[in-house]
Amino acid sequence: MNEYSETNGEQQENNEQLPKAIEESEKKADENKPLSDREVMEHTANIWQYTEIIDDGTEMHNEFHEKFSKTAFGNIIGARVRGKAHKHNGTNCDDYFETAFTEDFAAAVVCDGAGSQRLSRIGSRVSAESAANYLKDNLSELFSKDISIKDRLCADISSEEFMSACGSIALLVQNSAREALKAQNDELSRLENDERYLNVLGRKPVISDMSTTFLAAVVVPLGDGKERFIACVQIGDGCICALDTKENGERSVKLMGEADSGKFSSETVFLSQNTVSDAAIASKTRVSRGNSDIIMLMTDGVADDYFPAAPMMQRLYIDLCLNGILPMSGGEETPKAPAPISYPAVSAERQSVSLQYAKQLAEDASTESMKALWEKRDMLGAYSLGAYGISLGEKPEERLRVWLDNYNERTSFDDRTLVIIDLKDRNKDV
Amino acid sequence: MSDYLRRLPVYLLLDCSGSMTGEPIEAVKQGLKTLLSELKSDPQALETAYLSIITFDSTARQICPLTELFSFKEPQISAGGATALGGALKVLAECIKNEVRISTKEQKGDWKPLVFIMTDGAPTDDIDEGINALKQVSAGNIIACAAGANANTEPLKKITNNVLMMNNLTTGDMAQFFAWVSSSVKLSSKSVDAKPGEAVVLPPPPQGFVIVP
């Protein structure tokens, strides 16, 4: 590596002017040191462009979407934002999410349309909407007809009662994926002869144009409200995670799915006839009963920034608390350094947005440091945006959206979607 | 650089044999300069792309290890000797094995490497061994460019299906080649959210370049 820097012609030219030579060699020394991720991002922050979505006559997606639901047992907070790469290149946000609830359950569906497919944003929208509707209708019916189901979900985990109740709900979650695929086919037949789509694609649209990942979760609070039953299906990348924020160490993180990724990055699978077949979907289904109080579903735009998910989902939770999206226990005293970090937003206004990063508070990026930080999770109030007198918005869903839209990680420029089912705070008003 | 960073590795294999002496090698140097400044103006490439250069004459060597664009310094290159393309492929296989990270439970893998080969002649060593070595690693997407009238496309077609032919070895043609490399890297760094094992989408080759069928 030094072979060529020593014989660098420019350096020799400057040898006669001593001060300049020193400056140059200092610069050279600096150049030998790789830049930190933050230094790189400080530079690139100014070259990201904001480009509006180009209207070609086909379905356009909003820049972002946010949704808040207050249920009898907790809150559902969701938001999706258009990724920096999509903003830079003037393309649509391909992510979509939908949520549903009754007094018995909460359900969330998150989809990430394939970046390489031209109509994947439509695939993700119809998949999320149809699956959430399906879950709402069919779970409501199940709970009204099968009145003992909640009691059976509380039964011994190895008992037949539990297994049958668990099976009924898991089957509905699996069927919601099938329903989503059906909705894609219905949408396809609607668009097939639409001239605008024929023009944009130069051919008839096909089902693979709508390729999307599919993540669905159903949460049923049980008995005294402490235990929860969770059933999930995850097809493709992203992450579904159940956190028990009262638990220490590794036991607090439960991963409710697996990203089917290949050898190299970005090799993943999508919702398809193959992936919803009985055998395939069984391996993508997870159920759990326990004390988890935060359930999160996210596309890879967020999940990749918190890798490996165990234990980094703990860091995600701390980031949500530090930035005022989830309540911070631990008080907001006098602010303590390190202060929040500001970057210009990739928007038409380019306003500066300050955010706090749990990363800053951990000694390094290792899992050991993460463990140490998790132990201190209830004592971090002094680092929060609140302690610094900063608020990302009036409502939690707005704060989530602003945070998703502005947190900076190197090489993270995909669409971001996060849905949080927060069972932690069920007795308090937000 | 954090351990969890997902990189787009880009390898340039450059022919520095005797026939490249004079205008061709100067054009390569100039092309590299332009390539770097082009890529440095693109935020996605800047955050993602890592560049390495392997040169070959009578032997082959990696003169720049896989380095991020900010820290990348233009190497000193000169022409002379034979055309050890086979050796260069072996060096490439070794570098990919050592430098490119594969996804595991604990580690995010890099994107598939993007490899550009530029040669103006016919290999003077055995390339089959190099091709075999490459098969042992996932080399990703390889684009070979046969530059000038004396370049032989046959051995290149054994390496990859993506073979381009550049008719002349002038400064202008070389500049076009590097501009095309630059837009290919930019396009790849943009499509890094593209999903499973599809063929890499490259911009159309510049004028005067022919795609060898």
mmCIF file of C-alpha atoms in Angstrom, chain A residues 186-408:
data_model
loop_
_atom_site.group_PDB
_atom_site.id
_atom_site.type_symbol
_atom_site.label_atom_id
_atom_site.label_comp_id
_atom_site.label_asym_id
_atom_site.label_seq_id
_atom_site.Cartn_x
_atom_site.Cartn_y
_atom_site.Cartn_z
ATOM 1 C CA ASP A 186 -56.457 -9.374 -8.406
ATOM 2 C CA GLU A 187 -54.615 -6.085 -8.738
ATOM 3 C CA LEU A 188 -52.607 -7.497 -11.619
ATOM 4 C CA SER A 189 -55.722 -8.412 -13.591
ATOM 5 C CA ARG A 190 -57.032 -4.910 -12.965
ATOM 6 C CA LEU A 191 -53.829 -3.311 -14.342
ATOM 7 C CA GLU A 192 -53.093 -5.814 -17.073
ATOM 8 C CA ASN A 193 -54.811 -3.887 -19.820
ATOM 9 C CA ASP A 194 -54.247 -0.410 -18.446
ATOM 10 C CA GLU A 195 -52.411 1.543 -21.132
ATOM 11 C CA ARG A 196 -50.427 3.589 -18.653
ATOM 12 C CA TYR A 197 -48.828 0.434 -17.284
ATOM 13 C CA LEU A 198 -48.288 -1.060 -20.735
ATOM 14 C CA ASN A 199 -46.541 2.150 -21.748
ATOM 15 C CA VAL A 200 -44.287 2.377 -18.712
ATOM 16 C CA LEU A 201 -43.265 -1.283 -18.794
ATOM 17 C CA GLY A 202 -43.300 -1.727 -22.558
ATOM 18 C CA ARG A 203 -45.195 -4.987 -22.002
ATOM 19 C CA LYS A 204 -47.998 -6.474 -19.933
ATOM 20 C CA PRO A 205 -47.363 -6.396 -16.189
ATOM 21 C CA VAL A 206 -46.670 -9.801 -14.606
ATOM 22 C CA ILE A 207 -46.924 -11.004 -11.007
ATOM 23 C CA SER A 208 -43.176 -10.754 -10.372
ATOM 24 C CA ASP A 209 -43.378 -6.993 -11.072
ATOM 25 C CA MET A 210 -45.169 -6.812 -7.714
ATOM 26 C CA SER A 211 -42.579 -8.781 -5.700
ATOM 27 C CA THR A 212 -42.609 -7.899 -2.036
ATOM 28 C CA THR A 213 -41.479 -9.253 1.307
ATOM 29 C CA PHE A 214 -44.204 -9.993 3.855
ATOM 30 C CA LEU A 215 -44.054 -9.684 7.641
ATOM 31 C CA ALA A 216 -47.177 -10.144 9.758
ATOM 32 C CA ALA A 217 -47.684 -10.316 13.514
ATOM 33 C CA VAL A 218 -50.698 -10.878 15.731
ATOM 34 C CA VAL A 219 -50.502 -10.065 19.425
ATOM 35 C CA VAL A 220 -53.125 -11.322 21.892
ATOM 36 C CA PRO A 221 -52.913 -10.005 25.487
ATOM 37 C CA LEU A 222 -53.851 -12.772 27.928
ATOM 38 C CA GLY A 223 -55.392 -13.082 31.374
ATOM 39 C CA ASP A 224 -54.247 -10.369 33.698
ATOM 40 C CA GLY A 225 -52.635 -8.610 30.777
ATOM 41 C CA LYS A 226 -49.106 -9.580 31.632
ATOM 42 C CA GLU A 227 -48.551 -12.510 29.318
ATOM 43 C CA ARG A 228 -49.011 -12.199 25.580
ATOM 44 C CA PHE A 229 -49.469 -14.674 22.828
ATOM 45 C CA ILE A 230 -47.704 -13.724 19.592
ATOM 46 C CA ALA A 231 -47.941 -15.398 16.171
ATOM 47 C CA CYS A 232 -45.832 -14.220 13.232
ATOM 48 C CA VAL A 233 -45.016 -15.037 9.639
ATOM 49 C CA GLN A 234 -41.934 -13.595 7.964
ATOM 50 C CA ILE A 235 -41.272 -14.099 4.256
ATOM 51 C CA GLY A 236 -38.101 -12.383 3.071
ATOM 52 C CA ASP A 237 -35.821 -9.964 4.870
ATOM 53 C CA GLY A 238 -36.584 -7.427 7.578
ATOM 54 C CA CYS A 239 -37.173 -8.276 11.218
ATOM 55 C CA ILE A 240 -39.938 -9.120 13.684
ATOM 56 C CA CYS A 241 -38.815 -8.857 17.271
ATOM 57 C CA ALA A 242 -40.491 -9.212 20.655
ATOM 58 C CA LEU A 243 -38.735 -7.377 23.476
ATOM 59 C CA ASP A 244 -39.210 -7.818 27.173
ATOM 60 C CA THR A 245 -37.939 -4.492 28.427
ATOM 61 C CA LYS A 246 -37.971 -5.657 32.037
ATOM 62 C CA GLU A 247 -35.664 -8.542 31.296
ATOM 63 C CA ASN A 248 -31.893 -8.276 31.399
ATOM 64 C CA GLY A 249 -29.367 -9.683 29.003
ATOM 65 C CA GLU A 250 -30.068 -11.811 25.969
ATOM 66 C CA ARG A 251 -33.356 -13.090 27.346
ATOM 67 C CA SER A 252 -34.999 -9.758 26.606
ATOM 68 C CA VAL A 253 -34.797 -10.215 22.809
ATOM 69 C CA LYS A 254 -36.937 -12.794 21.015
ATOM 70 C CA LEU A 255 -36.674 -12.933 17.235
ATOM 71 C CA MET A 256 -39.945 -13.973 15.656
ATOM 72 C CA GLY A 257 -38.685 -14.763 12.177
ATOM 73 C CA GLU A 258 -35.660 -15.278 10.035
ATOM 74 C CA ALA A 259 -34.524 -13.334 7.005
ATOM 75 C CA ASP A 260 -34.023 -15.792 4.186
ATOM 76 C CA SER A 261 -30.887 -14.262 2.841
ATOM 77 C CA GLY A 262 -28.398 -15.816 0.479
ATOM 78 C CA LYS A 263 -24.634 -15.811 0.565
ATOM 79 C CA PHE A 264 -24.256 -12.161 -0.384
ATOM 80 C CA SER A 265 -26.253 -9.174 0.707
ATOM 81 C CA SER A 266 -29.574 -8.439 -0.909
ATOM 82 C CA GLU A 267 -30.410 -11.979 -1.844
ATOM 83 C CA THR A 268 -33.819 -12.566 -0.365
ATOM 84 C CA VAL A 269 -37.135 -14.254 -1.078
ATOM 85 C CA PHE A 270 -40.569 -12.815 -1.695
ATOM 86 C CA LEU A 271 -44.219 -13.614 -1.240
ATOM 87 C CA SER A 272 -45.011 -16.198 -3.944
ATOM 88 C CA GLN A 273 -46.881 -19.450 -4.568
ATOM 89 C CA ASN A 274 -43.757 -21.288 -3.413
ATOM 90 C CA THR A 275 -43.221 -19.358 -0.209
ATOM 91 C CA VAL A 276 -46.872 -19.636 0.899
ATOM 92 C CA SER A 277 -47.040 -23.398 0.274
ATOM 93 C CA ASP A 278 -47.838 -25.410 3.425
ATOM 94 C CA ALA A 279 -44.308 -26.706 3.878
ATOM 95 C CA ALA A 280 -42.542 -23.404 3.193
ATOM 96 C CA ILE A 281 -44.783 -21.193 5.298
ATOM 97 C CA ALA A 282 -44.617 -23.564 8.258
ATOM 98 C CA SER A 283 -40.882 -22.880 8.494
ATOM 99 C CA LYS A 284 -41.555 -19.138 8.391
ATOM 100 C CA THR A 285 -44.098 -19.143 11.219
ATOM 101 C CA ARG A 286 -43.178 -18.429 14.836
ATOM 102 C CA VAL A 287 -45.358 -18.401 17.929
ATOM 103 C CA SER A 288 -44.506 -17.347 21.435
ATOM 104 C CA ARG A 289 -46.114 -16.772 24.801
ATOM 105 C CA GLY A 290 -44.385 -14.655 27.370
ATOM 106 C CA ASN A 291 -43.937 -11.244 28.895
ATOM 107 C CA SER A 292 -42.686 -9.339 25.869
ATOM 108 C CA ASP A 293 -44.023 -5.802 26.092
ATOM 109 C CA ILE A 294 -42.696 -4.292 22.830
ATOM 110 C CA ILE A 295 -43.304 -6.006 19.500
ATOM 111 C CA MET A 296 -41.615 -4.448 16.472
ATOM 112 C CA LEU A 297 -41.916 -5.212 12.767
ATOM 113 C CA MET A 298 -39.582 -3.527 10.316
ATOM 114 C CA THR A 299 -38.312 -3.670 6.754
ATOM 115 C CA ASP A 300 -34.622 -4.221 6.047
ATOM 116 C CA GLY A 301 -34.159 -0.434 5.726
ATOM 117 C CA VAL A 302 -34.300 -0.399 9.535
ATOM 118 C CA ALA A 303 -33.310 -3.987 10.384
ATOM 119 C CA ASP A 304 -29.967 -3.689 8.551
ATOM 120 C CA ASP A 305 -29.023 -0.771 10.797
ATOM 121 C CA TYR A 306 -29.578 -2.925 13.869
ATOM 122 C CA PHE A 307 -27.634 -6.014 12.922
ATOM 123 C CA PRO A 308 -27.248 -8.594 14.354
ATOM 124 C CA ALA A 309 -30.826 -8.331 15.646
ATOM 125 C CA ALA A 310 -29.860 -10.040 18.902
ATOM 126 C CA PRO A 311 -28.810 -7.954 20.772
ATOM 127 C CA MET A 312 -29.058 -4.838 18.552
ATOM 128 C CA MET A 313 -32.863 -4.664 18.811
ATOM 129 C CA GLN A 314 -32.116 -3.465 22.336
ATOM 130 C CA ARG A 315 -30.265 -0.540 20.771
ATOM 131 C CA LEU A 316 -33.276 0.182 18.574
ATOM 132 C CA TYR A 317 -35.486 0.317 21.655
ATOM 133 C CA ILE A 318 -33.055 2.692 23.393
ATOM 134 C CA ASP A 319 -32.925 4.889 20.261
ATOM 135 C CA LEU A 320 -36.740 5.073 20.283
ATOM 136 C CA CYS A 321 -36.681 6.148 23.947
ATOM 137 C CA LEU A 322 -33.820 8.633 23.503
ATOM 138 C CA ASN A 323 -35.627 10.320 20.618
ATOM 139 C CA GLY A 324 -38.958 10.615 22.401
ATOM 140 C CA ILE A 325 -40.923 8.036 20.404
ATOM 141 C CA LEU A 326 -41.350 5.703 23.369
ATOM 142 C CA PRO A 327 -41.490 7.029 26.942
ATOM 143 C CA MET A 328 -38.112 7.435 28.609
ATOM 144 C CA SER A 329 -38.030 6.128 32.129
ATOM 145 C CA GLY A 330 -35.103 7.608 33.975
ATOM 146 C CA GLY A 331 -36.057 11.233 34.102
ATOM 147 C CA GLU A 332 -34.967 14.223 32.080
ATOM 148 C CA GLU A 333 -32.433 15.938 34.269
ATOM 149 C CA THR A 334 -29.712 18.294 33.159
ATOM 150 C CA PRO A 335 -28.535 17.259 29.717
ATOM 151 C CA LYS A 336 -25.321 15.264 29.629
ATOM 152 C CA ALA A 337 -22.784 15.006 26.805
ATOM 153 C CA PRO A 338 -22.551 13.560 24.176
ATOM 154 C CA ALA A 339 -25.110 15.906 22.661
ATOM 155 C CA PRO A 340 -27.475 14.877 19.867
ATOM 156 C CA ILE A 341 -25.966 14.932 16.340
ATOM 157 C CA SER A 342 -27.367 17.126 13.549
ATOM 158 C CA TYR A 343 -27.458 16.431 9.842
ATOM 159 C CA PRO A 344 -29.327 18.299 7.114
ATOM 160 C CA ALA A 345 -32.556 16.524 6.137
ATOM 161 C CA VAL A 346 -32.764 15.146 2.602
ATOM 162 C CA SER A 347 -35.814 17.260 1.804
ATOM 163 C CA ALA A 348 -36.681 20.346 -0.190
ATOM 164 C CA GLU A 349 -36.031 22.472 2.933
ATOM 165 C CA ARG A 350 -32.775 20.792 4.000
ATOM 166 C CA GLN A 351 -33.512 21.774 7.594
ATOM 167 C CA SER A 352 -31.073 20.539 10.199
ATOM 168 C CA VAL A 353 -32.434 17.728 12.402
ATOM 169 C CA SER A 354 -30.827 16.752 15.704
ATOM 170 C CA LEU A 355 -31.102 13.162 16.888
ATOM 171 C CA GLN A 356 -29.598 11.165 19.691
ATOM 172 C CA TYR A 357 -27.885 7.848 18.964
ATOM 173 C CA ALA A 358 -27.558 5.005 21.478
ATOM 174 C CA LYS A 359 -24.376 4.157 19.554
ATOM 175 C CA GLN A 360 -22.801 7.317 20.960
ATOM 176 C CA LEU A 361 -23.490 6.148 24.486
ATOM 177 C CA ALA A 362 -22.034 2.684 24.042
ATOM 178 C CA GLU A 363 -18.315 2.218 24.388
ATOM 179 C CA ASP A 364 -18.028 0.634 20.943
ATOM 180 C CA ALA A 365 -20.104 -1.355 18.463
ATOM 181 C CA SER A 366 -19.505 -4.699 20.178
ATOM 182 C CA THR A 367 -22.259 -6.837 21.628
ATOM 183 C CA GLU A 368 -20.524 -6.593 25.026
ATOM 184 C CA SER A 369 -20.893 -2.810 25.020
ATOM 185 C CA MET A 370 -24.514 -3.242 23.999
ATOM 186 C CA LYS A 371 -25.091 -5.473 26.992
ATOM 187 C CA ALA A 372 -23.576 -2.852 29.277
ATOM 188 C CA LEU A 373 -25.766 -0.144 27.758
ATOM 189 C CA TRP A 374 -28.907 -2.250 28.152
ATOM 190 C CA GLU A 375 -28.205 -2.538 31.873
ATOM 191 C CA LYS A 376 -28.302 1.273 32.023
ATOM 192 C CA ARG A 377 -31.427 1.690 29.858
ATOM 193 C CA ASP A 378 -33.453 3.288 32.658
ATOM 194 C CA MET A 379 -30.726 5.816 33.468
ATOM 195 C CA LEU A 380 -30.232 7.468 30.089
ATOM 196 C CA GLY A 381 -32.759 10.305 30.388
ATOM 197 C CA ALA A 382 -30.049 12.959 30.543
ATOM 198 C CA TYR A 383 -28.947 12.078 26.995
ATOM 199 C CA SER A 384 -32.445 12.165 25.511
ATOM 200 C CA LEU A 385 -33.741 14.792 23.101
ATOM 201 C CA GLY A 386 -36.180 15.787 25.870
ATOM 202 C CA ALA A 387 -33.305 16.692 28.199
ATOM 203 C CA TYR A 388 -31.903 18.886 25.430
ATOM 204 C CA GLY A 389 -35.284 20.558 24.934
ATOM 205 C CA ILE A 390 -35.724 19.071 21.465
ATOM 206 C CA SER A 391 -38.968 17.514 20.226
ATOM 207 C CA LEU A 392 -39.488 15.765 16.889
ATOM 208 C CA GLY A 393 -43.211 16.555 16.846
ATOM 209 C CA GLU A 394 -46.405 16.640 18.845
ATOM 210 C CA LYS A 395 -47.592 13.094 18.276
ATOM 211 C CA PRO A 396 -45.676 9.829 18.747
ATOM 212 C CA GLU A 397 -46.317 8.688 15.163
ATOM 213 C CA GLU A 398 -44.985 12.000 13.861
ATOM 214 C CA ARG A 399 -41.886 11.697 16.036
ATOM 215 C CA LEU A 400 -41.366 8.141 14.733
ATOM 216 C CA ARG A 401 -41.671 9.333 11.147
ATOM 217 C CA VAL A 402 -39.244 12.239 11.616
ATOM 218 C CA TRP A 403 -36.750 9.977 13.352
ATOM 219 C CA LEU A 404 -36.995 7.279 10.630
ATOM 220 C CA ASP A 405 -36.576 9.945 7.979
ATOM 221 C CA ASN A 406 -33.470 11.482 9.508
ATOM 222 C CA TYR A 407 -31.309 9.065 11.436
ATOM 223 C CA ASN A 408 -28.047 8.582 9.613
#
